[in-house]
XYZ file of N, CA, C and O in Angstrom:
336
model
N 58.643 155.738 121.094
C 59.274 156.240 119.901
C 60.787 156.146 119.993
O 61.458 156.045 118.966
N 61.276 156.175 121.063
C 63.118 156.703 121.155
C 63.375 155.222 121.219
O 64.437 155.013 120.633
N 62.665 153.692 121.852
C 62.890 152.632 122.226
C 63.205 152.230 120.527
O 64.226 151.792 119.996
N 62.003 152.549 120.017
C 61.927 152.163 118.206
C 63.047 152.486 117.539
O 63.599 151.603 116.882
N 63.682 154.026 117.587
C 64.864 154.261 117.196
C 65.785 153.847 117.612
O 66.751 154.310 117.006
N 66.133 152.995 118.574
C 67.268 152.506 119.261
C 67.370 151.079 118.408
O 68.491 150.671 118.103
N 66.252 150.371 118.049
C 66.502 148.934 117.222
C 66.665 149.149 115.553
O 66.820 148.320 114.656
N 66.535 151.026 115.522
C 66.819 151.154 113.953
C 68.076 151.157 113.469
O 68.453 150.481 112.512
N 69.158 152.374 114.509
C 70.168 152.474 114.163
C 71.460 151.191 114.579
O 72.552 150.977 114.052
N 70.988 150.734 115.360
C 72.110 148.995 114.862
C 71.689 148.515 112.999
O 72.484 148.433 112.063
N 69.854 148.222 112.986
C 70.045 147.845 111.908
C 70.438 148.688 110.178
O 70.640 148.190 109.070
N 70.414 149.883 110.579
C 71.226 150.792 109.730
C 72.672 150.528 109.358
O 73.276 150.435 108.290
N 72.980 150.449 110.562
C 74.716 150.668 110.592
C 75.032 149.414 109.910
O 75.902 149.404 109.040
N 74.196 148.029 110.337
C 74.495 146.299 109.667
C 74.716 146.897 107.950
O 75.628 146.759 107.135
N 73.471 147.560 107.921
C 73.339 147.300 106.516
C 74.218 148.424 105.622
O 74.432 148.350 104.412
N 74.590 149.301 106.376
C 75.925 150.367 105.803
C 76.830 149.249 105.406
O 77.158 149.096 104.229
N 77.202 148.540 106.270
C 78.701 147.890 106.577
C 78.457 146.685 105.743
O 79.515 146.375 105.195
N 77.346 145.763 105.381
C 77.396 145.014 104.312
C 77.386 145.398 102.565
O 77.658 144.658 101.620
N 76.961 146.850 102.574
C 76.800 147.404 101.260
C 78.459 147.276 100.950
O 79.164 147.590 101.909
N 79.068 146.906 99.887
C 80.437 147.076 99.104
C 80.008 147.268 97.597
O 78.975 146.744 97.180
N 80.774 147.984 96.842
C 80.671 148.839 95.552
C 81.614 148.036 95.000
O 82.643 148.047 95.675
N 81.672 147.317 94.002
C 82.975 146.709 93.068
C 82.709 147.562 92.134
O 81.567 147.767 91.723
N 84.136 148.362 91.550
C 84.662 148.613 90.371
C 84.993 147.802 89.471
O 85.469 146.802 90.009
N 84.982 147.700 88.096
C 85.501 146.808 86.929
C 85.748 148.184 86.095
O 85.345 149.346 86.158
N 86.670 147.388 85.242
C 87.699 147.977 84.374
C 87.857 147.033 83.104
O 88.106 145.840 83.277
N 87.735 147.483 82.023
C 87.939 146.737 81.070
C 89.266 147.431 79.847
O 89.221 148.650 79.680
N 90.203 146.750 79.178
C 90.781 147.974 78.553
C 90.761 147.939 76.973
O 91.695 148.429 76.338
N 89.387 147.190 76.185
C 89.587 147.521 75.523
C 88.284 148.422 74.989
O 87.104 148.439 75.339
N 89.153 149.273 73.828
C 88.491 150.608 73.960
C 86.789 150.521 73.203
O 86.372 149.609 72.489
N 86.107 151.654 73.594
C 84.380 151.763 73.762
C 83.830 150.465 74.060
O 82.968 149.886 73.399
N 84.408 150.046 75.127
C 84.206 148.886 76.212
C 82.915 149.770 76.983
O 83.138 150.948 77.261
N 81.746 149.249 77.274
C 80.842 150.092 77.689
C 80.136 148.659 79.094
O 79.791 147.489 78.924
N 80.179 149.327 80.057
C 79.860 148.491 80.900
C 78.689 148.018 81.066
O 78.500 146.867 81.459
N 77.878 148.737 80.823
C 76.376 149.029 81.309
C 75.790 147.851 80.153
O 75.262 146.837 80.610
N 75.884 147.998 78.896
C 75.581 147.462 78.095
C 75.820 145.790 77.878
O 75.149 145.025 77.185
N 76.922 145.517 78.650
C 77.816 144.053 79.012
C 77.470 143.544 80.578
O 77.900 142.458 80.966
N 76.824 144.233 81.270
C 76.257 144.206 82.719
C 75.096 143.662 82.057
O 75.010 142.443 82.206
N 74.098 144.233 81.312
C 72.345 143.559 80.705
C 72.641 142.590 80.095
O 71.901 141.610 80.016
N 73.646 142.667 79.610
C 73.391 140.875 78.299
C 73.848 139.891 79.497
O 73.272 138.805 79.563
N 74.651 140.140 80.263
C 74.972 139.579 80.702
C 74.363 138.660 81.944
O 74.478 137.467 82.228
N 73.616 139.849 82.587
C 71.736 139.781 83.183
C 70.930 138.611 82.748
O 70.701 137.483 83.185
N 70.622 139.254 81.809
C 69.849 138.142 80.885
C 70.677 136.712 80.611
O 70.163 135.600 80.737
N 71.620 136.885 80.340
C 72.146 135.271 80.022
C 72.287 134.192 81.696
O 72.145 132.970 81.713
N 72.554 134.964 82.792
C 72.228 134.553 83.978
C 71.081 134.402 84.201
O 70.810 133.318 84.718
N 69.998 135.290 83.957
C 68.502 134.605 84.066
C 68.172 133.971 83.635
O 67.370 133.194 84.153
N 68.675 133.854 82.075
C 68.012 132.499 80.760
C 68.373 131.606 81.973
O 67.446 131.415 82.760
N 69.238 131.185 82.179
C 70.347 129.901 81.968
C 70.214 129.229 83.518
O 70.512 128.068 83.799
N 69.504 130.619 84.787
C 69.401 129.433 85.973
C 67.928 129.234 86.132
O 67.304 130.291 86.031
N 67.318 128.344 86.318
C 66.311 127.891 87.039
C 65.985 127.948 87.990
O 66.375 127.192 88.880
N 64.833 129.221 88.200
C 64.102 129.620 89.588
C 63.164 128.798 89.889
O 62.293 128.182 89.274
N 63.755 128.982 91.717
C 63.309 127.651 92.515
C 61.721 128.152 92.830
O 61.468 129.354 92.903
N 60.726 127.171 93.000
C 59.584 127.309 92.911
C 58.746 127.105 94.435
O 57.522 127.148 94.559
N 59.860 126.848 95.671
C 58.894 126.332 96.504
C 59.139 127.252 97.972
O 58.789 127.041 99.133
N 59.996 128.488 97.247
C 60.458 129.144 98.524
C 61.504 129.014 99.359
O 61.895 129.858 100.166
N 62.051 127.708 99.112
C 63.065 127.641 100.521
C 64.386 128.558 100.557
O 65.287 128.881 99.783
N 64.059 128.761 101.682
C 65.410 129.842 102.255
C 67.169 129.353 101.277
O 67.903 129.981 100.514
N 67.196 127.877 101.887
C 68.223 127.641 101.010
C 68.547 127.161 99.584
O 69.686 126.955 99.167
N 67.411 127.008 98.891
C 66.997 126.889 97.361
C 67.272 128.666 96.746
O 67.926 129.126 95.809
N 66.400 129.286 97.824
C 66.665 130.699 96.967
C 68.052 131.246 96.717
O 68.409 131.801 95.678
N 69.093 130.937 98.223
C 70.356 131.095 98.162
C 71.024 130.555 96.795
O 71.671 131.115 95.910
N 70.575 129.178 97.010
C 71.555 128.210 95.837
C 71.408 129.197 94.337
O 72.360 129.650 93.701
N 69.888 129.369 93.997
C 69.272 129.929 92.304
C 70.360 131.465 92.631
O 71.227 131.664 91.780
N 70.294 132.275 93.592
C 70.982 133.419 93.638
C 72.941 133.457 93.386
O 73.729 134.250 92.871
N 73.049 132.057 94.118
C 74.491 132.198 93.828
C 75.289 131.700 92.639
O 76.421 131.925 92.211
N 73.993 130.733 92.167
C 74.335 130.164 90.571
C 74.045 131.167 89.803
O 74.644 131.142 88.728
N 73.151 132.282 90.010
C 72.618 133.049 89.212
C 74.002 134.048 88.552
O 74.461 134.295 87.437
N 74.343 134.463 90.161
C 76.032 135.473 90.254
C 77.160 134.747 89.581
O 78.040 135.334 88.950
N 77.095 133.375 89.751
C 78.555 133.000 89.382
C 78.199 132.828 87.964
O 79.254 132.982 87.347
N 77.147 132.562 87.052
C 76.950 133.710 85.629
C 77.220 134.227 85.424
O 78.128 134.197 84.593
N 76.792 135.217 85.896
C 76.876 136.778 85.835
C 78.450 136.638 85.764
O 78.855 136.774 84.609
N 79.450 136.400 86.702
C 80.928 136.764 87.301
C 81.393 135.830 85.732
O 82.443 136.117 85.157
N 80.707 135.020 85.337
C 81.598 134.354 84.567
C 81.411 135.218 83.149
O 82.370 135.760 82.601
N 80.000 135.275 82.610
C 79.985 135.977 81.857
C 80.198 137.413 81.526
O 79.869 137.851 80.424
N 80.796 138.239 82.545
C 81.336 139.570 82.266
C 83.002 139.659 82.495
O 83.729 140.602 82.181
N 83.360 138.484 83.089
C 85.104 138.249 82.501
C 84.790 138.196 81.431
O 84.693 139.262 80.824
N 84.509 136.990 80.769
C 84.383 136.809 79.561
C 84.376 137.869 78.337
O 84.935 137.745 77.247
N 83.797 138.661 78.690
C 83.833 139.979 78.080
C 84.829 141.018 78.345
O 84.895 142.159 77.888
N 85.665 140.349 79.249
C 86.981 141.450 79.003
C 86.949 142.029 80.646
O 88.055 142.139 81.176
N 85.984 142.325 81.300
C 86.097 143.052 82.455
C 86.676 142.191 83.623
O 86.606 140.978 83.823
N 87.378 143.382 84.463
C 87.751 142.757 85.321
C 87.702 143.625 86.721
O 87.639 144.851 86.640
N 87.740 142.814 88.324
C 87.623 143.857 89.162
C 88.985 144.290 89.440
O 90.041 143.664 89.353
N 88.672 145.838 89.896
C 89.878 146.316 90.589
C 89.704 147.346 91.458
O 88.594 147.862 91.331
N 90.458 147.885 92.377
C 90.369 148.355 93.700
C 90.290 149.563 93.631
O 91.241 150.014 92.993
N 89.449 150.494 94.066
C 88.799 151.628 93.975
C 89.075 152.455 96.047
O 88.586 153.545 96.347
């Protein structure tokens, strides 16, 4: 049992230290994030094509085309990050 807990808390601590929180800020007014985060969801899902055969680096590729959507389409909408 104590051997088991010894290979948990490294992988705890990895995954503390990779979690990061981005703030966005938008300034114009009843700018609502949440609401510009889903359309924005969705227009990244329409628009990439999920890979069908599993591979480790196919899934990467559909995930990072998926984000740079996402990143493009919520500038687009006015938001932007800033440091919290």
């Amino acid at each position: 049992m104590k051997i088991r807990n010894l290979f948990l808390i490294p992988l705890i601590l990895f995954l503390i230290s990779c979690s990061t929180t981005t703030h966005y800020r938008n300034d114009r007014s009843g700018a609502n994030f949440n609401s510009d985060d889903y359309e924005c969801e969705l227009v990244a899902r329409r628009n990439t094509i999920p890979q069908q055969f599993g591979i480790a680096f196919d899934d990467l590729r559909y995930n990072s085309e998926k984000n740079s959507l996402w990143s493009s389409c919520i500038r687009a909408k006015g938001w932007y990050e800033v440091a919290k």
